XYZ file of C-alpha atoms in Angstrom:
603
model
C -193.128 -95.322 210.812
C -190.284 -95.824 213.228
C -188.817 -92.316 213.253
C -186.945 -90.681 216.119
C -185.735 -87.125 216.564
C -182.127 -88.186 217.106
C -179.715 -87.551 214.248
C -178.058 -90.744 213.027
C -175.700 -91.982 210.346
C -177.399 -93.202 207.196
C -176.297 -96.749 208.023
C -177.975 -96.696 211.440
C -181.114 -95.116 209.974
C -181.422 -97.982 207.505
C -180.745 -100.628 210.126
C -183.365 -99.140 212.456
C -186.047 -98.919 209.789
C -186.434 -95.142 210.137
C -187.660 -94.744 206.579
C -190.954 -93.735 205.008
C -192.043 -95.660 201.885
C -194.296 -93.996 199.308
C -195.787 -96.068 196.483
C -196.851 -94.496 193.184
C -199.213 -96.457 190.932
C -199.678 -96.208 187.194
C -202.627 -93.825 187.620
C -200.257 -91.583 189.631
C -202.105 -92.214 192.896
C -199.726 -92.227 195.860
C -199.852 -94.243 199.076
C -197.900 -93.704 202.263
C -196.985 -96.995 203.920
C -196.969 -97.498 207.667
C -194.200 -99.207 209.599
C -195.357 -102.610 210.911
C -192.389 -104.413 212.434
C -188.712 -105.358 212.185
C -187.529 -108.954 212.182
C -183.923 -109.950 212.839
C -183.708 -112.927 210.477
C -180.068 -113.699 211.293
C -176.872 -111.972 212.310
C -176.514 -110.541 208.835
C -180.177 -110.191 207.734
C -182.749 -107.714 209.037
C -186.153 -107.087 207.432
C -188.416 -104.070 207.957
C -192.096 -104.493 207.048
C -194.453 -101.728 205.885
C -198.078 -101.750 204.759
C -201.067 -99.701 203.644
C -204.169 -101.744 204.467
C -206.545 -99.486 202.554
C -204.704 -99.906 199.259
C -203.587 -103.485 199.815
C -199.920 -102.632 199.265
C -197.175 -104.300 201.281
C -193.460 -103.585 201.224
C -190.410 -105.018 202.881
C -186.886 -103.669 203.112
C -184.299 -106.372 203.690
C -180.850 -105.352 204.936
C -177.900 -107.675 204.343
C -174.643 -106.948 206.171
C -171.130 -107.360 204.771
C -169.187 -106.017 207.734
C -169.073 -102.251 207.233
C -171.058 -102.502 203.996
C -174.804 -103.146 203.884
C -177.016 -104.057 200.940
C -180.626 -102.938 200.752
C -183.205 -105.115 198.980
C -186.754 -103.923 198.376
C -189.786 -106.140 197.831
C -193.312 -104.842 197.217
C -196.674 -106.315 196.255
C -200.022 -104.840 195.202
C -203.050 -106.940 196.114
C -205.377 -107.176 193.109
C -208.669 -108.856 194.023
C -209.951 -110.454 190.830
C -207.911 -111.964 188.028
C -210.343 -110.779 185.343
C -210.605 -107.198 186.611
C -208.380 -104.332 185.599
C -205.323 -104.526 187.811
C -203.369 -101.799 189.505
C -199.680 -101.604 188.668
C -196.620 -99.765 189.834
C -195.800 -96.562 187.971
C -193.021 -96.836 185.409
C -191.006 -94.077 187.073
C -190.432 -93.587 190.812
C -192.875 -96.350 191.630
C -191.235 -96.899 195.015
C -189.714 -94.042 196.995
C -188.025 -94.473 200.353
C -187.695 -91.239 202.313
C -184.727 -91.298 204.681
C -184.740 -88.709 207.465
C -182.749 -87.793 210.576
C -179.353 -88.275 208.943
C -176.389 -87.131 211.018
C -174.880 -83.683 210.526
C -172.842 -83.659 207.343
C -169.310 -82.238 207.379
C -168.736 -82.891 203.690
C -170.735 -84.116 200.695
C -169.901 -84.961 197.094
C -172.575 -86.459 194.860
C -172.413 -87.440 191.190
C -175.666 -86.884 189.331
C -176.867 -87.147 185.742
C -177.128 -83.569 184.565
C -177.865 -84.904 181.071
C -179.056 -88.319 179.936
C -175.480 -89.150 178.949
C -173.221 -87.510 181.542
C -172.680 -86.984 185.258
C -171.150 -84.101 187.188
C -170.494 -83.372 190.884
C -172.666 -81.642 193.506
C -170.991 -80.343 196.668
C -173.446 -78.541 198.953
C -173.861 -80.050 202.422
C -177.625 -79.563 202.136
C -179.048 -82.986 201.244
C -182.462 -81.484 200.509
C -181.033 -79.724 197.441
C -179.234 -82.761 196.023
C -180.254 -83.200 192.358
C -182.450 -85.927 190.905
C -180.722 -88.935 189.310
C -177.813 -88.976 191.742
C -175.951 -92.261 191.244
C -173.064 -91.925 193.711
C -172.958 -90.131 197.073
C -170.015 -89.651 199.432
C -170.588 -88.015 202.817
C -168.296 -87.242 205.718
C -169.375 -87.036 209.348
C -166.517 -86.168 211.716
C -163.699 -88.601 210.833
C -165.945 -91.193 209.183
C -166.973 -91.479 205.538
C -170.263 -92.909 204.279
C -170.729 -94.012 200.675
C -174.214 -94.566 199.236
C -174.363 -96.427 195.936
C -177.672 -97.037 194.119
C -177.567 -99.909 191.613
C -179.391 -101.283 188.572
C -180.796 -104.779 188.990
C -182.535 -107.066 186.472
C -185.516 -104.732 186.071
C -185.232 -101.739 188.379
C -182.893 -98.785 188.548
C -182.330 -96.969 191.845
C -181.538 -93.261 192.108
C -180.990 -90.792 194.919
C -182.401 -87.284 195.292
C -182.844 -84.720 198.008
C -186.140 -83.992 199.729
C -187.234 -81.503 202.379
C -185.989 -83.442 205.386
C -183.310 -85.683 203.969
C -182.760 -88.171 201.199
C -185.036 -90.017 198.757
C -184.308 -93.395 197.189
C -186.340 -93.832 194.002
C -186.921 -97.128 192.171
C -187.988 -97.130 188.515
C -188.470 -99.905 185.967
C -189.466 -97.537 183.114
C -192.099 -100.042 182.032
C -195.671 -100.763 183.084
C -197.365 -103.968 184.153
C -195.556 -104.839 187.386
C -197.723 -105.485 190.436
C -194.838 -106.967 192.401
C -191.218 -106.051 192.779
C -188.148 -107.629 194.302
C -184.924 -105.816 193.613
C -181.508 -104.973 194.958
C -181.601 -101.204 195.422
C -178.432 -99.812 196.947
C -175.338 -100.283 199.091
C -174.074 -98.236 202.002
C -170.445 -98.451 203.068
C -168.663 -96.883 206.023
C -164.925 -96.376 206.438
C -161.997 -94.082 207.147
C -160.460 -93.962 203.632
C -162.873 -92.619 200.987
C -160.996 -94.149 198.061
C -160.879 -97.648 199.537
C -164.475 -97.228 200.687
C -165.861 -96.507 197.221
C -163.766 -99.304 195.688
C -164.853 -101.916 198.234
C -168.508 -100.878 198.089
C -168.603 -101.045 194.301
C -166.845 -104.422 194.200
C -169.265 -105.806 196.792
C -172.217 -104.525 194.776
C -170.947 -106.022 191.514
C -170.546 -109.409 193.189
C -173.978 -109.299 194.849
C -175.593 -108.442 191.503
C -173.987 -111.505 189.916
C -171.260 -109.714 187.941
C -173.254 -107.926 185.209
C -169.945 -106.105 184.753
C -166.478 -106.584 186.212
C -164.439 -104.279 188.429
C -161.882 -102.337 186.418
C -158.944 -104.204 187.939
C -160.360 -107.433 186.483
C -160.555 -105.963 182.977
C -157.934 -105.655 180.253
C -156.904 -102.244 178.963
C -156.746 -102.249 175.118
C -153.226 -102.266 173.693
C -154.338 -99.864 170.944
C -155.096 -97.130 173.469
C -151.594 -97.323 174.925
C -150.516 -95.321 171.880
C -151.120 -91.800 170.618
C -154.268 -91.280 168.577
C -156.007 -88.711 166.394
C -159.783 -88.336 165.976
C -161.570 -86.668 163.081
C -164.446 -85.112 165.050
C -163.307 -81.600 166.027
C -161.196 -81.420 162.873
C -164.017 -82.026 160.391
C -167.214 -82.697 162.347
C -169.787 -84.184 159.922
C -167.702 -83.181 156.889
C -165.056 -85.846 157.447
C -163.738 -87.304 154.171
C -160.874 -89.377 152.816
C -158.908 -86.523 151.262
C -159.148 -84.454 154.444
C -157.841 -87.303 156.574
C -154.941 -87.847 154.163
C -154.045 -84.147 154.358
C -153.991 -84.431 158.139
C -151.769 -87.496 157.966
C -149.363 -85.658 155.657
C -149.112 -82.894 158.246
C -148.420 -85.336 161.079
C -145.856 -87.182 158.961
C -144.074 -83.916 158.200
C -144.059 -83.027 161.907
C -142.754 -86.525 162.748
C -145.543 -87.132 165.211
C -146.059 -90.907 165.645
C -149.843 -91.212 165.659
C -150.566 -94.933 165.833
C -154.348 -94.979 165.744
C -156.965 -92.963 163.905
C -160.649 -92.716 164.782
C -162.980 -91.835 161.902
C -165.817 -90.237 163.844
C -169.408 -89.294 162.955
C -169.903 -88.303 159.322
C -168.501 -91.344 157.510
C -171.696 -93.397 157.361
C -174.378 -93.778 154.710
C -177.351 -92.140 156.445
C -180.737 -90.754 155.506
C -183.057 -88.687 157.713
C -180.706 -89.143 160.686
C -180.918 -92.933 160.369
C -178.491 -95.599 159.177
C -179.228 -96.518 155.569
C -176.535 -99.113 154.927
C -173.308 -100.534 156.322
C -171.346 -98.758 153.590
C -169.303 -95.580 153.862
C -170.734 -92.366 152.407
C -169.894 -92.498 148.674
C -169.240 -88.790 148.299
C -166.868 -88.580 151.257
C -165.189 -91.980 150.907
C -165.509 -92.840 147.201
C -163.126 -95.785 147.533
C -164.689 -97.132 150.720
C -163.199 -97.800 154.129
C -160.732 -100.382 152.872
C -158.910 -97.779 150.802
C -158.444 -95.255 153.605
C -157.511 -97.954 156.099
C -154.859 -99.356 153.764
C -153.374 -95.917 153.067
C -153.196 -95.002 156.738
C -151.392 -98.212 157.614
C -149.070 -98.502 154.611
C -148.161 -94.856 154.028
C -148.445 -93.151 157.415
C -147.362 -95.692 160.027
C -150.801 -96.049 161.594
C -151.303 -99.418 163.292
C -155.028 -99.290 164.038
C -158.022 -97.626 162.391
C -161.322 -97.246 164.216
C -164.769 -96.068 163.221
C -167.670 -94.522 165.059
C -171.289 -95.637 165.301
C -174.031 -95.398 167.899
C -175.610 -98.166 169.940
C -178.691 -97.741 167.720
C -176.645 -97.824 164.505
C -177.070 -94.086 164.014
C -178.659 -91.367 166.172
C -182.210 -92.155 165.045
C -181.680 -95.896 164.564
C -182.019 -97.801 161.281
C -183.954 -96.325 158.355
C -187.128 -98.382 158.033
C -187.237 -98.056 154.229
C -183.646 -99.143 153.668
C -182.505 -102.412 152.164
C -180.548 -102.855 155.386
C -183.763 -102.861 157.430
C -185.242 -105.542 155.187
C -182.163 -107.766 155.321
C -181.678 -107.370 159.073
C -185.356 -107.318 160.051
C -185.083 -110.434 162.237
C -182.368 -108.805 164.318
C -184.008 -105.403 164.734
C -186.592 -104.125 167.188
C -189.396 -101.808 166.102
C -190.328 -99.473 168.938
C -193.836 -98.258 169.676
C -193.018 -94.953 167.982
C -191.806 -96.716 164.820
C -188.070 -96.459 165.318
C -185.896 -99.416 164.350
C -182.872 -100.300 166.471
C -180.653 -103.358 166.977
C -182.638 -105.756 169.114
C -182.064 -105.422 172.880
C -182.488 -109.185 173.029
C -178.870 -110.298 173.385
C -179.040 -113.177 170.899
C -180.848 -111.230 168.174
C -178.880 -108.051 168.720
C -175.628 -109.977 168.492
C -176.477 -111.139 164.974
C -176.869 -107.512 163.862
C -173.559 -106.393 165.356
C -171.745 -109.539 164.248
C -172.655 -108.974 160.604
C -171.700 -105.293 160.664
C -168.491 -105.705 162.634
C -167.390 -108.644 160.507
C -167.766 -106.449 157.431
C -165.841 -103.626 159.098
C -163.053 -106.002 160.089
C -162.760 -107.239 156.519
C -162.279 -103.629 155.414
C -159.361 -103.089 157.770
C -161.158 -101.628 160.782
C -159.623 -102.587 164.126
C -161.827 -101.029 166.815
C -164.964 -98.962 167.377
C -166.246 -96.004 169.329
C -169.889 -96.576 170.242
C -171.833 -93.419 171.029
C -175.270 -92.472 172.384
C -175.347 -95.463 174.731
C -177.679 -93.881 177.268
C -180.293 -93.593 174.521
C -181.087 -97.287 175.015
C -183.669 -96.460 177.662
C -184.999 -93.514 175.648
C -185.751 -95.868 172.752
C -187.155 -98.672 174.911
C -188.987 -96.764 177.644
C -192.425 -98.255 178.482
C -191.650 -101.330 176.362
C -189.059 -103.270 178.373
C -187.580 -102.718 181.811
C -184.473 -100.583 182.036
C -182.340 -103.358 183.518
C -183.342 -105.987 180.975
C -182.923 -103.630 178.023
C -179.491 -102.348 179.014
C -178.113 -105.761 179.856
C -179.274 -107.267 176.574
C -178.070 -104.369 174.431
C -174.593 -104.270 175.951
C -174.191 -108.048 175.959
C -175.013 -108.199 172.250
C -172.652 -105.369 171.361
C -169.716 -106.561 173.444
C -169.962 -110.143 172.236
C -169.394 -108.910 168.697
C -166.680 -106.435 169.693
C -164.887 -109.256 171.481
C -164.935 -111.509 168.434
C -163.931 -108.934 165.826
C -161.963 -106.244 167.688
C -160.461 -108.046 170.694
C -162.697 -105.979 172.992
C -161.197 -102.680 171.833
C -164.106 -100.295 172.214
C -164.457 -96.733 173.454
C -167.859 -96.492 175.124
C -169.313 -93.007 174.836
C -172.339 -90.978 175.943
C -173.021 -93.774 178.398
C -172.712 -92.537 181.984
C -176.293 -93.410 182.855
C -176.191 -96.033 185.577
C -177.927 -98.719 183.507
C -174.976 -98.516 181.093
C -172.285 -98.396 183.750
C -173.615 -101.491 185.536
C -174.319 -103.650 182.466
C -171.282 -103.711 180.177
C -169.980 -107.261 180.648
C -166.279 -106.800 179.975
C -165.358 -103.585 178.118
C -162.794 -101.513 179.969
C -162.791 -97.947 178.597
C -165.606 -95.426 178.801
C -165.903 -91.678 178.359
C -165.687 -89.977 181.721
C -167.233 -86.569 180.985
C -169.186 -84.376 178.635
C -167.464 -83.397 175.380
C -164.389 -81.257 174.983
C -165.760 -78.188 173.209
C -162.982 -76.040 171.711
C -165.112 -72.930 171.233
C -166.538 -72.537 174.745
C -164.816 -70.117 177.118
C -165.319 -72.224 180.275
C -165.060 -75.567 178.516
C -161.874 -76.676 180.263
C -163.084 -75.614 183.704
C -166.225 -77.727 183.488
C -164.434 -80.498 181.614
C -161.715 -80.832 184.254
C -164.254 -80.679 187.088
C -166.347 -83.488 185.603
C -163.413 -85.734 184.789
C -161.748 -85.462 188.186
C -164.853 -85.986 190.316
C -166.640 -88.462 188.043
C -163.532 -90.607 188.293
C -164.148 -91.050 192.030
C -166.833 -93.655 191.275
C -166.493 -94.317 187.536
C -162.844 -95.409 187.802
C -163.793 -98.538 189.734
C -165.706 -99.737 186.658
C -163.636 -98.330 183.752
C -160.511 -96.547 182.679
C -161.870 -93.129 181.871
C -161.567 -91.637 178.416
C -161.121 -87.936 179.249
C -161.854 -87.110 175.596
C -159.911 -85.671 172.680
C -158.596 -82.100 172.681
C -156.914 -79.455 170.533
C -153.175 -78.973 170.985
C -153.176 -75.560 169.309
C -155.597 -73.940 171.729
C -155.570 -71.347 174.504
C -155.969 -74.213 176.971
C -153.790 -76.695 175.101
C -151.243 -77.107 177.903
C -153.911 -77.566 180.580
C -155.640 -80.149 178.416
C -152.391 -82.025 177.802
C -151.619 -82.150 181.532
C -155.142 -83.310 182.332
C -154.749 -86.227 179.891
C -151.306 -87.001 181.277
C -152.770 -87.674 184.738
C -155.965 -89.316 183.442
C -154.529 -92.826 183.183
C -156.516 -93.280 179.968
C -156.175 -92.632 176.228
C -154.352 -89.603 174.832
C -155.641 -88.373 171.493
C -156.184 -85.039 169.805
C -158.511 -83.659 167.132
C -156.806 -80.611 165.624
C -157.866 -79.544 162.123
C -155.430 -79.789 159.218
C -152.328 -77.676 159.789
C -153.132 -76.911 163.421
C -151.334 -79.528 165.522
C -148.679 -78.213 167.909
C -146.359 -81.211 168.104
C -144.321 -79.657 170.930
C -147.312 -79.983 173.245
C -147.718 -83.672 172.408
C -144.142 -84.949 172.623
C -143.826 -84.729 176.440
C -146.706 -87.224 176.664
C -145.220 -89.961 174.459
C -142.179 -92.050 173.608
C -140.591 -91.962 170.155
C -142.636 -94.959 169.007
C -145.929 -93.257 169.881
C -146.517 -95.104 173.140
C -148.099 -92.792 175.689
C -146.585 -92.349 179.139
C -149.744 -93.617 180.744
C -150.176 -93.461 184.505
C -150.847 -96.579 186.567
C -154.562 -96.019 187.179
C -157.340 -93.493 186.521
C -156.646 -90.026 187.925
C -158.552 -89.048 191.088
C -159.160 -85.860 193.084
C -156.927 -85.546 196.140
C -158.592 -86.187 199.496
C -158.508 -82.508 200.499
C -160.425 -81.666 197.287
C -163.195 -84.231 197.638
C -165.717 -81.887 199.234
C -164.554 -78.604 197.679
C -165.972 -77.033 194.534
C -162.977 -75.509 192.716
C -165.332 -73.811 190.241
C -166.690 -71.656 193.065
C -164.178 -71.809 195.927
C -160.724 -70.226 195.810
C -158.942 -73.580 195.915
C -157.104 -75.529 193.205
C -158.410 -78.691 191.613
C -155.774 -81.330 192.340
C -155.669 -84.683 190.552
C -153.331 -87.432 191.760
C -151.997 -90.576 190.161
C -148.918 -92.791 190.165
C -146.405 -93.620 187.443
C -144.390 -96.711 188.278
C -143.251 -95.940 191.857
C -143.520 -92.160 191.562
C -146.433 -89.986 192.557
C -147.961 -87.437 190.190
C -150.102 -84.432 191.130
C -151.617 -81.939 188.687
C -153.068 -78.704 190.080
C -155.408 -76.429 188.110
C -157.108 -73.090 188.617
C -160.641 -73.672 187.313
C -162.388 -70.892 189.236
C -165.263 -69.644 187.075
C -164.522 -65.998 187.909
C -160.764 -66.435 187.369
C -159.959 -65.603 190.986
C -156.548 -66.504 192.363
C -156.625 -69.814 194.195
C -154.488 -71.050 197.076
C -153.690 -74.543 198.270
C -150.948 -76.986 199.158
C -149.043 -79.849 197.578
C -147.793 -82.778 199.660
C -146.420 -86.257 198.921
C -149.261 -87.542 201.119
C -151.746 -86.274 198.506
C -150.842 -89.446 196.584
C -152.706 -92.323 198.201
C -150.493 -95.225 199.280
C -147.199 -93.580 198.394
C -144.229 -95.244 200.095
C -141.298 -93.451 201.698
C -140.546 -90.677 204.171
C -138.537 -88.147 202.138
C -139.321 -87.029 198.598
C -137.983 -84.887 195.785
C -140.721 -82.809 194.144
C -140.189 -81.704 190.545
C -142.290 -78.779 189.306
C -142.483 -79.585 185.589
C -143.735 -76.245 184.252
C -141.363 -74.100 186.325
C -138.470 -76.582 186.183
C -137.835 -76.381 189.923
C -136.954 -79.040 192.490
C -138.044 -79.199 196.136
C -137.528 -81.614 199.023
C -140.458 -82.540 201.267
C -141.182 -84.968 204.088
C -144.112 -87.306 203.403
C -146.656 -85.209 205.337
C -145.008 -81.847 204.729
C -147.006 -79.350 202.677
C -145.881 -76.766 200.162
C -148.051 -73.740 199.412
C -149.185 -73.201 195.808
C -151.150 -70.413 194.147
């Protein structure tokens, strides 16, 4: 090991080789590797070598410099003596761990970690040792400098961050057995003075170095459909969605002269058995005339332009029913897992044939776009059978190829904030940015707003965030409307029949149903980045721009309902131009004048 007692930045620690590798094999035996040497290969390449002679395991960490951004590659090899003997392999999970110590004193920290398989949320404590497992984005501040650490998903391996007793752990997992060698791109570290530019530049550099498994958001096309007001059936009907119920809802919206231009028929419409997809048809009892009938009525009688339907990335939650006629017909394009589940093949070519046949049929019945749920289940289905990188890339490539052909790439990705999903969608541009809106939970909005604002710090460089549907006629209806207004993404609601408050929708739209969408995804203001507004007596502030104007939304999301205090300033909006500004307080209908760096107290 090459470890000193001097505190350093994480960049300098990596460049110096002050890391401790631990290898875990498939029998769960662990080996600590010893530092051997550092070789300066070129001005931009440095390699650190580590070894454990007793176990015959060697590892190298190669650092590649891009100015103030560095990439970290990891290569490892297990020496197996005889070809015919039983070999030793890397463990499927956390096979390679790099312990990073002696990191400089931290003045601020905001990490995004997977608190569920599907979703991420922020962590704020300055104590790295307590940082949760499966952290996929980490921003730190030391004095006036910001450091951004970004683990990635390569062809086989996924990298994650976690705290340990004396610093930070970098874990590499393939989620499959049989590897006795590894060469993978693991993570990026960027340094800069502007945290927003830093995360953007680091993510764009990483995408390019990985060979563009996805595109940066600014290279993607936002779907025209989602520029208009929508309604979703989920919180209105849940699994009991049916044609007559949807028509009743449309009658209500027509009477209230609310120009809903797209409708999403969510979970509950499909023909399923035992939690598995049984056919491509709609449920006969709920939609006796099929999808074509409801689609035609919505478009011809209620002014709806686009109709979408929901399905999961496995077809349905549990995959495809193995005893169905569908499974027999589509057998060539399905994958049977080791625990006898059937899912669309994660092989891109085979999986495409499954999606192409289904989506073609949906298109013929008047369906214009899809919401694809449960995306982070891909690894849960395929664990220990194929590597996480290979599986995710194949599954998303297959799905998006079909969506591109049949729906002009109009897809709402959902339950897919696991990093293997984020890094491997080739071209789709919209993805859910938080856990679900839950109308019946007392602190739902407080957690929902927290997740959306802080997840957007990293997620917005890949996708426009879908900040989810909401109820207009709700105790938090105004807060939810404002949150969507600054989200920069879709605006849609899910009120039951008779419950929509049109007055709370109209400020968000034009007369033709087009939403007044902001220029980009909403982001937390810089003075909020390292504060936890659930626990500290400070407001959550989200900034955006609309044409040349700045927009700031401030919320009290303190979990104990304490009064919060903060400031509003034109300089909260990154990149705003001008020296003098007029501030309009929408809710209180008041006007103020402020200089660009002048601050106004709010509470």
